[in-house]
Coordinates of C-alpha atoms in Angstrom, one line a residue:
Chain E
M1 CA 105.6 -79.9 72.4
N2 CA 108.6 -79.8 69.7
V3 CA 110.8 -82.7 69.3
E4 CA 113.1 -82.7 71.7
E5 CA 110.8 -82.7 74.0
L6 CA 109.2 -85.1 73.2
V7 CA 112.6 -86.7 73.5
R8 CA 112.9 -86.3 76.5
A9 CA 109.7 -87.3 77.5
A10 CA 110.4 -90.5 75.9
L11 CA 113.1 -91.8 76.6
R12 CA 112.0 -90.5 81.3
E13 CA 109.0 -92.7 80.5
Q14 CA 111.1 -95.5 78.9
A15 CA 114.0 -95.2 81.8
D16 CA 110.9 -94.6 84.6
E17 CA 109.0 -98.1 83.4
Q18 CA 112.5 -100.6 84.1
P19 CA 112.9 -102.4 86.8
P20 CA 116.1 -103.4 88.4
P21 CA 118.3 -105.3 87.4
G22 CA 117.7 -109.2 89.2
A23 CA 119.6 -109.7 92.4
G24 CA 123.2 -110.5 92.0
L25 CA 124.5 -109.2 89.2
A26 CA 127.4 -108.4 90.5
D27 CA 128.4 -111.9 90.6
R28 CA 127.2 -112.6 87.3
V29 CA 129.5 -110.0 86.1
L30 CA 132.3 -111.7 88.0
T31 CA 131.5 -114.8 86.4
V32 CA 131.6 -113.3 82.8
R33 CA 135.1 -111.8 83.5
R34 CA 135.8 -115.4 85.5
R35 CA 135.1 -117.1 81.9
R36 CA 136.5 -115.2 79.4
R37 CA 140.1 -115.2 81.6
N38 CA 139.6 -118.5 82.6
R39 CA 138.1 -119.1 79.0
R40 CA 141.1 -122.4 77.7
I41 CA 141.4 -123.2 81.0
A42 CA 137.7 -124.2 81.3
S43 CA 138.3 -125.8 77.7
V44 CA 139.5 -128.3 79.6
A45 CA 138.2 -128.7 82.2
G46 CA 137.2 -132.2 81.3
A47 CA 140.5 -133.3 80.4
A48 CA 141.8 -132.2 84.0
A49 CA 138.9 -133.9 85.5
A50 CA 141.2 -136.9 84.8
V51 CA 143.9 -135.6 87.0
I52 CA 143.1 -136.1 90.3
T53 CA 142.4 -139.7 89.8
V54 CA 143.1 -143.2 91.7
A55 CA 144.4 -144.5 88.3
V56 CA 143.1 -148.3 88.5
G57 CA 142.8 -150.3 85.6
V58 CA 143.1 -148.3 82.7
P59 CA 142.3 -149.9 79.7
R60 CA 144.9 -151.2 77.3
L61 CA 143.2 -150.7 74.0
T62 CA 146.4 -152.6 72.8
S63 CA 146.5 -156.3 72.8
G64 CA 149.3 -157.1 74.8
G65 CA 152.3 -156.2 73.5
H66 CA 155.4 -154.3 75.7
D67 CA 154.7 -151.3 78.1
V68 CA 156.8 -149.4 75.4
R69 CA 156.6 -145.6 78.3
P70 CA 160.1 -144.1 78.4
S71 CA 161.1 -145.3 82.4
G72 CA 160.9 -140.6 83.0
V73 CA 156.5 -141.1 82.4
V74 CA 157.1 -144.8 84.8
D75 CA 158.6 -143.2 87.4
S76 CA 156.0 -141.3 89.5
H77 CA 158.1 -140.3 92.4
T78 CA 160.4 -138.0 89.2
V79 CA 160.5 -134.4 88.5
S80 CA 160.7 -134.4 84.5
A81 CA 161.5 -130.1 84.2
H82 CA 162.4 -128.1 80.9
P83 CA 162.8 -124.2 82.5
K84 CA 163.6 -123.2 79.1
Q85 CA 161.3 -125.0 77.3
S86 CA 158.1 -123.1 75.5
P87 CA 155.8 -124.6 75.2
P88 CA 158.0 -127.9 76.0
T89 CA 159.8 -130.3 73.8
E90 CA 160.2 -132.8 76.1
L91 CA 158.1 -134.5 79.5
V92 CA 157.2 -132.3 81.7
A93 CA 156.0 -133.8 85.1
A94 CA 155.7 -134.3 88.5
G95 CA 154.8 -136.8 91.1
R96 CA 151.5 -138.9 89.7
T97 CA 151.2 -135.5 86.9
A98 CA 152.3 -135.1 83.9
L99 CA 152.1 -132.7 81.0
A100 CA 150.5 -135.3 78.6
A101 CA 149.3 -132.7 76.0
Y102 CA 149.3 -129.3 75.2
Y103 CA 147.4 -127.1 72.5
T104 CA 147.6 -123.5 71.3
S105 CA 144.4 -121.8 69.2
K106 CA 143.6 -120.5 66.3
S107 CA 140.7 -118.1 65.2
V108 CA 139.0 -119.0 61.5
F109 CA 137.2 -117.2 60.3
S110 CA 134.4 -117.9 57.6
N111 CA 133.8 -114.7 57.2
A112 CA 134.5 -110.4 58.6
H113 CA 133.4 -111.4 62.6
D114 CA 132.5 -115.3 62.2
G115 CA 134.6 -117.7 64.1
V116 CA 135.4 -120.7 65.0
S117 CA 139.0 -121.0 67.3
T118 CA 140.5 -124.1 66.0
R119 CA 143.0 -126.2 68.3
T120 CA 147.1 -127.7 67.2
Y121 CA 147.6 -130.2 69.9
W122 CA 151.2 -131.5 71.1
L123 CA 150.7 -135.0 72.1
L124 CA 153.7 -136.9 74.6
D125 CA 155.1 -139.9 72.5
P126 CA 155.5 -142.2 74.9
K127 CA 157.9 -143.9 73.0
S128 CA 159.7 -140.3 73.1
G129 CA 159.3 -138.9 75.8
R130 CA 158.8 -135.9 72.8
Y131 CA 155.8 -133.9 72.4
E132 CA 154.3 -134.3 68.9
K133 CA 152.3 -131.8 66.7
T134 CA 149.3 -132.5 65.2
T135 CA 146.5 -131.2 63.7
R136 CA 144.3 -134.4 62.7
W137 CA 142.3 -133.8 66.0
S138 CA 139.9 -131.0 67.4
W139 CA 139.3 -132.5 70.8
V140 CA 141.5 -135.1 72.8
A141 CA 141.5 -136.5 76.1
V142 CA 144.2 -138.4 77.8
A143 CA 143.4 -141.4 79.8
P144 CA 145.0 -141.5 83.3
G145 CA 147.9 -143.8 82.6
L146 CA 148.7 -142.1 79.5
H147 CA 148.2 -145.0 76.1
T148 CA 145.3 -144.0 75.2
A149 CA 143.6 -140.3 74.1
A150 CA 139.6 -139.6 73.1
V151 CA 139.8 -138.2 70.0
L152 CA 137.0 -136.2 68.2
E153 CA 137.8 -135.2 64.3
Q154 CA 137.6 -131.6 63.0
H155 CA 134.7 -129.8 62.1
L156 CA 132.6 -130.3 66.0
P157 CA 130.3 -131.7 66.5
V158 CA 130.8 -134.9 65.4
R159 CA 129.4 -138.6 65.1
R160 CA 131.8 -140.3 65.9
I161 CA 134.3 -140.8 69.2
G162 CA 138.3 -142.5 68.7
L163 CA 140.3 -143.8 70.9
L164 CA 144.3 -143.8 70.1
D165 CA 146.5 -145.3 71.1
L166 CA 149.3 -143.2 71.9
A167 CA 151.8 -145.7 71.8
S168 CA 151.5 -146.4 67.6
G169 CA 149.8 -143.0 66.9
K170 CA 146.9 -145.5 66.2
I171 CA 143.0 -145.7 66.3
K172 CA 142.2 -149.0 67.8
R173 CA 138.7 -147.7 67.8
W174 CA 135.5 -145.9 67.0
I175 CA 132.7 -145.6 68.8
P176 CA 129.9 -143.8 66.6
V177 CA 127.4 -142.3 68.3
D178 CA 124.1 -140.6 67.1
H179 CA 123.7 -136.8 68.9
P180 CA 127.1 -135.0 67.8
V181 CA 129.6 -134.4 70.4
G182 CA 131.8 -131.5 70.9
G183 CA 133.7 -132.7 74.0
L184 CA 135.5 -135.4 76.2
A185 CA 136.3 -136.5 78.8
F186 CA 137.4 -139.6 80.7
S187 CA 135.8 -140.0 84.3
P188 CA 138.6 -140.7 87.3
D189 CA 138.9 -144.3 86.4
G190 CA 140.0 -143.9 83.0
T191 CA 137.3 -146.8 82.1
K192 CA 134.4 -143.9 81.4
I193 CA 133.8 -141.3 78.8
V194 CA 131.3 -138.8 79.4
A195 CA 131.2 -137.3 76.0
T196 CA 128.8 -133.5 75.8
T197 CA 126.7 -132.7 72.7
Y198 CA 126.0 -130.3 71.1
G199 CA 123.2 -129.1 68.7
D200 CA 126.2 -126.4 66.9
N201 CA 130.1 -126.2 67.1
P202 CA 130.7 -125.8 70.6
D203 CA 133.4 -123.7 69.2
R204 CA 132.0 -120.9 67.1
F205 CA 132.1 -117.3 68.3
Y206 CA 131.3 -113.9 66.7
Q207 CA 133.8 -111.0 67.0
E208 CA 133.2 -107.7 65.8
D209 CA 136.5 -106.3 65.2
K210 CA 140.4 -107.7 64.8
S211 CA 140.9 -106.5 67.9
G212 CA 138.7 -108.6 70.2
N213 CA 137.8 -106.7 72.4
A214 CA 134.1 -106.8 71.0
F215 CA 133.9 -110.3 71.3
R216 CA 131.0 -111.7 71.9
E217 CA 130.2 -115.3 72.1
V218 CA 127.7 -117.2 70.8
P219 CA 124.9 -119.1 72.7
C220 CA 125.4 -122.4 73.8
S221 CA 123.8 -125.3 72.1
R222 CA 124.7 -128.1 74.2
T223 CA 122.0 -131.0 74.0
G224 CA 123.0 -133.2 77.0
F225 CA 125.9 -136.0 77.2
Y226 CA 127.2 -139.9 76.9
V227 CA 128.0 -142.2 79.4
L228 CA 130.2 -144.9 78.0
D229 CA 132.7 -147.5 78.6
A230 CA 135.7 -147.0 77.2
A231 CA 136.5 -150.8 76.7
S232 CA 133.6 -151.5 74.9
G233 CA 131.8 -148.5 73.4
K234 CA 128.6 -148.5 74.8
G235 CA 126.2 -146.6 76.8
S236 CA 123.3 -143.8 77.0
W237 CA 122.7 -140.4 76.0
A238 CA 121.1 -138.1 78.7
A239 CA 119.3 -134.7 77.2
V240 CA 119.6 -131.3 79.7
D241 CA 118.1 -128.9 78.5
T242 CA 120.2 -125.8 78.1
T243 CA 116.8 -124.0 77.6
S244 CA 115.7 -124.7 80.8
D245 CA 114.0 -122.0 83.6
D246 CA 116.4 -123.3 85.9
P247 CA 118.9 -121.3 86.2
D248 CA 121.5 -123.9 87.5
A249 CA 121.2 -125.4 84.9
E250 CA 122.3 -122.7 82.5
P251 CA 125.7 -123.2 80.8
V252 CA 128.3 -120.8 81.1
N253 CA 130.1 -120.5 78.2
T254 CA 129.8 -121.2 74.2
R255 CA 131.5 -124.0 74.9
Q256 CA 130.5 -126.2 78.1
D257 CA 131.9 -129.9 78.0
F258 CA 130.5 -132.1 81.2
A259 CA 132.7 -134.2 82.4
F260 CA 133.4 -136.5 86.1
S261 CA 133.0 -135.9 89.7
Q262 CA 136.2 -136.4 91.7
S263 CA 134.9 -139.2 92.7
G264 CA 133.1 -140.6 89.7
G265 CA 129.5 -141.0 91.2
S266 CA 128.4 -137.8 89.2
I267 CA 128.4 -135.3 86.0
M268 CA 129.5 -131.6 87.2
T269 CA 129.1 -128.7 84.4
A270 CA 130.1 -125.5 85.1
T271 CA 127.0 -123.0 86.1
S272 CA 126.2 -119.1 85.7
T273 CA 123.9 -119.0 89.4
A274 CA 126.0 -119.7 92.7
P275 CA 126.8 -122.0 94.1
W276 CA 128.4 -122.0 89.9
I277 CA 128.8 -125.5 89.5
G278 CA 125.9 -128.4 89.2
F279 CA 125.5 -132.2 89.5
Y280 CA 123.8 -134.7 87.7
D281 CA 123.8 -138.5 87.5
V282 CA 124.4 -140.3 84.3
H283 CA 120.3 -140.2 83.1
G284 CA 120.9 -136.1 83.2
R285 CA 119.2 -135.9 86.4
P286 CA 120.3 -132.8 88.9
V287 CA 122.1 -134.2 92.4
E288 CA 123.3 -133.4 95.6
A289 CA 127.0 -131.9 95.0
P290 CA 129.4 -135.1 96.9
A291 CA 130.4 -133.8 99.9
S292 CA 133.6 -132.8 99.5
E293 CA 133.2 -131.5 96.0
A294 CA 130.2 -128.9 97.1
H295 CA 133.1 -125.1 97.6
R296 CA 134.7 -127.0 94.3
S297 CA 135.6 -123.7 91.8
W298 CA 135.1 -125.0 88.4
Y299 CA 137.9 -122.4 86.9
V300 CA 140.4 -124.7 89.8
L301 CA 140.9 -127.1 87.4
A302 CA 143.0 -128.5 90.6
G303 CA 140.4 -129.5 92.2
L304 CA 140.5 -132.4 95.5
S305 CA 143.2 -133.4 96.1
P306 CA 144.9 -137.7 95.6
D307 CA 143.9 -137.7 99.7
G308 CA 140.5 -135.8 99.2
T309 CA 141.2 -133.8 102.3
K310 CA 142.1 -130.6 100.2
L311 CA 139.8 -128.4 98.0
A312 CA 142.6 -126.4 96.0
G313 CA 140.7 -122.7 96.0
D314 CA 141.2 -119.3 94.0
F315 CA 143.7 -117.0 94.0
A316 CA 144.9 -115.6 97.8
G317 CA 147.2 -113.2 96.3
K318 CA 147.0 -109.7 95.9
K319 CA 148.1 -107.6 93.2
W320 CA 151.7 -109.3 92.2
H321 CA 151.8 -111.1 94.9
T322 CA 151.0 -114.3 93.5
S323 CA 149.4 -117.5 95.7
S324 CA 146.4 -119.6 96.7
W325 CA 143.4 -120.8 98.7
L326 CA 143.1 -124.9 100.2
L327 CA 140.1 -125.1 100.9
D328 CA 138.2 -127.2 103.6
P329 CA 135.9 -129.4 101.1
V330 CA 132.9 -130.5 103.5
T331 CA 133.5 -126.4 104.6
G332 CA 134.6 -124.7 101.9
K333 CA 137.0 -122.3 104.1
P334 CA 140.9 -121.8 104.1
K335 CA 143.4 -123.8 105.5
T336 CA 145.6 -123.4 103.7
E337 CA 147.9 -120.5 101.6
I338 CA 150.2 -121.5 98.7
H339 CA 152.7 -120.2 96.4
G340 CA 150.6 -120.4 93.0
Q341 CA 148.8 -118.2 91.1
Q342 CA 146.2 -120.7 89.8
L343 CA 146.5 -124.7 90.6
L344 CA 146.2 -126.8 88.0
A345 CA 146.8 -130.4 89.2
W346 CA 147.4 -132.6 92.0
A347 CA 151.2 -133.6 91.8
S348 CA 150.9 -135.8 95.5
D349 CA 149.0 -134.9 98.2
K350 CA 151.4 -132.1 99.8
S351 CA 152.3 -130.4 95.8
L352 CA 151.0 -129.3 92.9
I353 CA 151.4 -128.5 90.2
A354 CA 150.8 -124.5 89.1
W355 CA 151.2 -121.3 86.8
D356 CA 152.7 -118.8 88.3
L357 CA 154.9 -115.5 88.0
T358 CA 158.4 -114.9 89.1
K359 CA 159.1 -112.6 92.2
G360 CA 158.5 -108.7 91.5
E361 CA 157.2 -110.0 87.5
K362 CA 154.3 -107.2 86.9
N363 CA 152.8 -109.3 84.3
E364 CA 149.6 -112.0 85.1
F365 CA 150.8 -113.7 82.0
H366 CA 153.9 -113.9 81.2
Q367 CA 153.8 -117.2 83.5
R368 CA 155.6 -120.7 84.2
L369 CA 154.5 -123.8 85.5
V370 CA 156.3 -125.0 88.7
L371 CA 155.5 -127.7 91.6
V372 CA 154.4 -125.9 94.3
T373 CA 154.5 -127.6 98.3
I374 CA 152.3 -126.9 100.9
G375 CA 154.9 -125.5 104.0
S376 CA 157.6 -124.2 101.3
D377 CA 158.8 -121.0 100.1
K378 CA 160.3 -123.6 96.7
E379 CA 159.2 -123.2 93.4
V380 CA 159.9 -125.9 91.7
P381 CA 160.2 -124.2 87.8
L382 CA 158.8 -126.7 85.3
S383 CA 158.5 -124.7 82.6
G384 CA 159.6 -122.2 80.0
F385 CA 156.9 -118.7 80.3
R386 CA 154.5 -118.5 78.5
K387 CA 154.2 -115.3 76.1
G388 CA 150.8 -113.5 74.9
N389 CA 148.1 -112.2 77.0
D390 CA 145.4 -114.6 77.9
G391 CA 143.5 -115.5 75.2
A392 CA 146.7 -114.4 71.6
A393 CA 147.5 -117.3 69.5
G394 CA 149.8 -119.3 69.6
R395 CA 149.9 -119.0 73.4
W396 CA 150.1 -122.8 74.7
Q397 CA 147.6 -124.6 77.5
P398 CA 148.5 -127.8 79.1
I399 CA 146.2 -130.6 79.6
F400 CA 147.7 -132.7 82.8
A401 CA 147.3 -136.9 83.1
D402 CA 148.1 -139.5 86.3
R403 CA 151.0 -141.5 84.7
Chain M
M1 CA 140.6 -108.9 92.2
D2 CA 140.9 -108.9 96.5
A3 CA 138.6 -109.4 98.8
E4 CA 138.2 -105.4 99.3
G5 CA 138.1 -105.0 95.5
L6 CA 135.0 -107.2 94.7
E7 CA 133.0 -105.6 98.3
S8 CA 133.5 -102.9 97.1
F9 CA 133.5 -103.8 92.7
R10 CA 129.7 -105.3 94.2
H11 CA 128.9 -101.9 97.0
F12 CA 128.9 -99.8 93.0
V13 CA 126.7 -102.9 91.3
A14 CA 124.2 -102.5 93.9
G15 CA 123.3 -99.1 94.1
R16 CA 123.9 -97.3 90.9
S17 CA 123.0 -100.2 88.3
A18 CA 119.4 -99.8 88.0
A19 CA 119.9 -96.4 87.5
L20 CA 123.3 -97.9 84.7
L21 CA 120.5 -100.2 83.8
R22 CA 117.9 -97.6 83.0
T23 CA 121.1 -95.0 80.5
A24 CA 121.4 -98.8 79.0
V25 CA 118.2 -99.8 78.6
L26 CA 117.6 -96.8 76.6
L27 CA 120.6 -96.5 74.6
S28 CA 119.9 -100.1 73.3
G29 CA 116.7 -98.8 72.2
G30 CA 114.0 -100.0 74.3
D31 CA 115.1 -103.3 74.6
R32 CA 115.5 -104.7 78.2
H33 CA 117.6 -107.9 77.2
A34 CA 120.0 -106.1 74.3
G35 CA 120.6 -103.4 77.5
E36 CA 121.4 -105.8 80.2
D37 CA 123.6 -107.1 78.2
L38 CA 125.7 -103.9 77.4
L39 CA 125.3 -103.1 80.9
Q40 CA 127.4 -106.5 81.6
G41 CA 129.4 -106.1 79.0
A42 CA 130.7 -102.6 81.4
L43 CA 130.6 -104.0 84.5
A44 CA 133.3 -106.8 83.5
K45 CA 134.9 -104.7 81.3
A46 CA 135.4 -102.3 84.8
A47 CA 136.2 -105.5 86.8
G48 CA 138.9 -105.9 85.3
R49 CA 140.7 -102.8 86.1
W50 CA 138.6 -101.7 89.2
H51 CA 141.8 -100.8 91.8
R52 CA 142.9 -98.7 88.5
I53 CA 139.0 -96.9 88.5
E54 CA 139.2 -93.7 90.0
E55 CA 135.4 -92.3 89.6
P56 CA 133.7 -96.5 88.4
E57 CA 130.5 -94.7 87.4
A58 CA 131.5 -92.0 84.7
Y59 CA 134.1 -95.2 83.8
V60 CA 131.8 -97.4 83.6
R61 CA 128.9 -95.1 81.5
Q62 CA 131.3 -94.2 79.2
V63 CA 132.5 -97.8 77.8
L64 CA 128.7 -98.0 77.6
Y65 CA 128.6 -94.9 75.6
R66 CA 130.8 -95.9 73.0
Q67 CA 130.2 -99.5 73.1
Q68 CA 127.1 -98.9 72.2
V69 CA 128.2 -96.2 69.3
S70 CA 130.9 -99.3 68.6
R71 CA 128.3 -102.2 68.3
W72 CA 126.9 -99.3 65.0
R73 CA 130.1 -98.5 63.6
L74 CA 130.9 -102.1 63.2
K75 CA 127.5 -103.4 62.7
W76 CA 126.8 -104.8 65.0
R77 CA 123.8 -107.3 64.4
R78 CA 120.9 -105.6 65.3
S79 CA 118.2 -107.4 67.8
E80 CA 115.4 -107.0 67.3
V81 CA 113.3 -104.5 69.1
S82 CA 110.1 -106.2 70.7
V83 CA 107.9 -102.9 70.6
A84 CA 104.2 -103.0 70.2
E85 CA 102.4 -102.1 67.1
P86 CA 102.7 -99.4 66.2
P87 CA 99.0 -96.8 67.1
E88 CA 97.5 -95.1 64.4
T89 CA 96.9 -92.5 65.2
G90 CA 95.3 -89.4 64.0
P91 CA 96.6 -85.6 64.3
P92 CA 98.3 -84.6 67.7
G93 CA 96.2 -84.1 70.8
T94 CA 95.8 -81.8 73.7
D95 CA 94.0 -84.9 75.5
T96 CA 96.0 -87.6 77.7
A97 CA 96.1 -89.9 75.4
A98 CA 97.3 -88.2 72.3
A99 CA 100.2 -87.4 74.3
A100 CA 100.1 -91.1 75.2
D101 CA 100.5 -92.2 72.4
L102 CA 102.7 -89.5 70.8
R103 CA 105.7 -90.5 73.6
L104 CA 105.1 -94.0 72.2
L105 CA 105.5 -93.0 68.5
M106 CA 109.3 -91.4 69.8
R107 CA 110.1 -94.5 71.3
Q108 CA 109.1 -97.0 68.2
A109 CA 110.8 -94.0 66.1
L110 CA 114.1 -94.2 69.0
S111 CA 114.4 -97.6 67.8
R112 CA 115.1 -97.2 64.7
L113 CA 117.6 -94.3 64.6
T114 CA 121.4 -95.9 64.7
A115 CA 123.1 -96.5 67.9
R116 CA 125.0 -93.7 67.7
Q117 CA 122.4 -91.1 66.6
R118 CA 120.1 -93.0 69.0
T119 CA 123.3 -92.4 71.8
V120 CA 123.6 -88.9 71.2
L121 CA 119.8 -88.1 72.1
V122 CA 120.5 -89.9 74.7
L123 CA 122.7 -88.8 76.4
R124 CA 122.4 -85.0 75.7
Y125 CA 118.1 -85.4 75.8
F126 CA 117.9 -87.7 79.1
E127 CA 121.5 -87.4 80.6
D128 CA 120.4 -83.8 80.3
L129 CA 124.8 -83.0 78.9
P130 CA 125.9 -79.7 77.1
E131 CA 127.3 -80.7 73.6
A132 CA 131.4 -80.3 74.8
D133 CA 130.5 -83.1 77.1
V134 CA 128.9 -85.6 74.9
A135 CA 131.5 -85.1 72.5
R136 CA 134.3 -85.1 75.3
L137 CA 132.7 -88.7 75.9
L138 CA 131.9 -90.1 72.6
G139 CA 135.5 -89.2 71.1
C140 CA 134.5 -86.6 68.3
S141 CA 133.9 -83.2 68.0
V142 CA 131.3 -80.4 68.6
G143 CA 130.4 -80.4 65.6
T144 CA 129.3 -83.6 65.2
V145 CA 126.6 -83.7 68.1
R146 CA 125.6 -80.9 66.6
S147 CA 124.9 -82.8 63.3
T148 CA 123.5 -85.6 64.7
T149 CA 121.5 -84.0 66.8
H150 CA 119.4 -82.8 63.5
R151 CA 120.4 -85.8 61.9
S152 CA 118.4 -87.6 64.0
L153 CA 115.9 -85.6 64.9
A154 CA 114.8 -85.3 60.8
R155 CA 115.7 -88.7 61.0
L156 CA 113.0 -89.0 64.1
R157 CA 110.5 -86.6 61.9
T158 CA 110.9 -89.0 58.8
L159 CA 110.1 -92.1 60.8
A160 CA 107.0 -90.8 62.2
P161 CA 105.1 -87.9 60.4
E162 CA 103.1 -87.6 62.8
L163 CA 106.3 -85.7 64.6
A164 CA 106.7 -83.1 62.0
A165 CA 103.7 -81.4 63.1
L166 CA 105.3 -80.6 66.5
D167 CA 107.4 -78.5 64.5
P168 CA 106.5 -75.1 64.4
A169 CA 108.7 -75.6 61.2
A170 CA 105.6 -78.1 59.6
G171 CA 103.9 -75.5 59.6
E172 CA 100.4 -74.9 60.8
R173 CA 99.1 -77.7 64.1
P174 CA 96.4 -78.9 63.1
S175 CA 93.0 -78.3 64.6
P176 CA 93.4 -81.1 67.7
R177 CA 90.1 -83.4 67.7
D178 CA 89.3 -86.2 69.3
Y179 CA 90.8 -90.1 68.9
S180 CA 90.2 -92.3 70.4
P181 CA 93.4 -94.2 72.3
V182 CA 94.1 -97.3 70.3
E183 CA 95.2 -101.0 71.0
V184 CA 98.7 -101.6 72.3
R185 CA 99.4 -105.1 72.2
P186 CA 102.2 -106.6 73.5

């Protein structure tokens, strides 16, 4: 036997010893694919969870004072559209929902390969109805009502949470925390905050080359979450072990924040195995999914309709025909098909804000915000078209909140 | 991906993933986890353009090979490969245990090659591809394949001097002698 023959024998022996891959490989792959497409969308999932809410009792952090919101923000029945603006400079809103903020991301490298995805936010100024740029915050979650945002400073994870008065632009309260926080989301009623804690910056990544093709996320360092009372800042921390043998507990992304379920009774997060979403109680113990959210897809941000009768579903189109499913929340089966490439937020029980292409468009990333309505072929453009591919620097990502 | 595409993708993965994983693990120097990562990445790439791919297996394999070589070229952090303790082998013998030792030795040496060297050897000696096909798959010349193969085999002999005895050019084969199987600790 010569060396070549031994190489051949050793390789074949090693190959023959390999057990087949575990079941569900195709679905894991599709999850990876999905998560890359939705990486930045996922990062606002927490904020979006506040979209489908019944806006009650949002704590005002100012000590009284007059309501300085412009009438366009207050009137929840109007549509405020700016189809020539991308990103928007003036209020975009439809029905109960407003574009409360948006952000762009860029990669900042500390060496040739290690980078951090950093966000620049534009927050709706309720006085002027315009979006104002800020680089002060690494994370922003806007409470229903558009008065208050919960913010994190740069260099995540951080040890304090700021509650920002959007009218004055000032911090009204700092909430110190023992476990460093990397992400925030409000409860549907705006009275609580879930803060996801991490051991390391959840926006870190490793990139092999500048093309971005050989991108690799670093392992998730998530440690658990706080549930805090927004008014008092009091609350408790729950550990959620990401190294658990339970595959349901495995996070999908480096940043995999927790958010409130739409009923507000439990905490949810994406998982890497079917049913792709997991629910916890406030103590970090896994619980059953709420009946109306068991079939929810974590990457479809719109979630449950305000009246709870319809669940926003996945893409239903084919090739360049774009549409999405609306599902029966209990059975998970499609009830109807609606225009829209990605359903982002419910504007009413019958209409949603979505990303969509124009007819005949052959670039899946050339999207604009539109208002789509059940049973109608009419789409109302709300913004201009986004430029660049998914993940491109400068591509804006919306954050919606009830107004 | 539409419903038909999903079905077809799942069918392909169910039918071909075992074979593809074997190749991916070999390309990764025997590191099962790295091999799974490599395969998963290649399948994800294929899923993104599924309806445009005419020969899925050829496409996925090409991604596997090129991705692995690219990892090497870009100095992708090389994970430690979990291998058994190097066996303290004596000169190669003719008995079964000795042959097994040699194969194990070879595996360890293979795991210490660069990804490009290993990829060329996997394509030539595991996939049994002609040099021209290897060149096409890796996007290089036949001459590069030939020289890489030569250097890779030479490197194996350096990494495991015991293998030099297999090469007629290395001189007389030592007399076979008995030696006990060595303990291999996981």
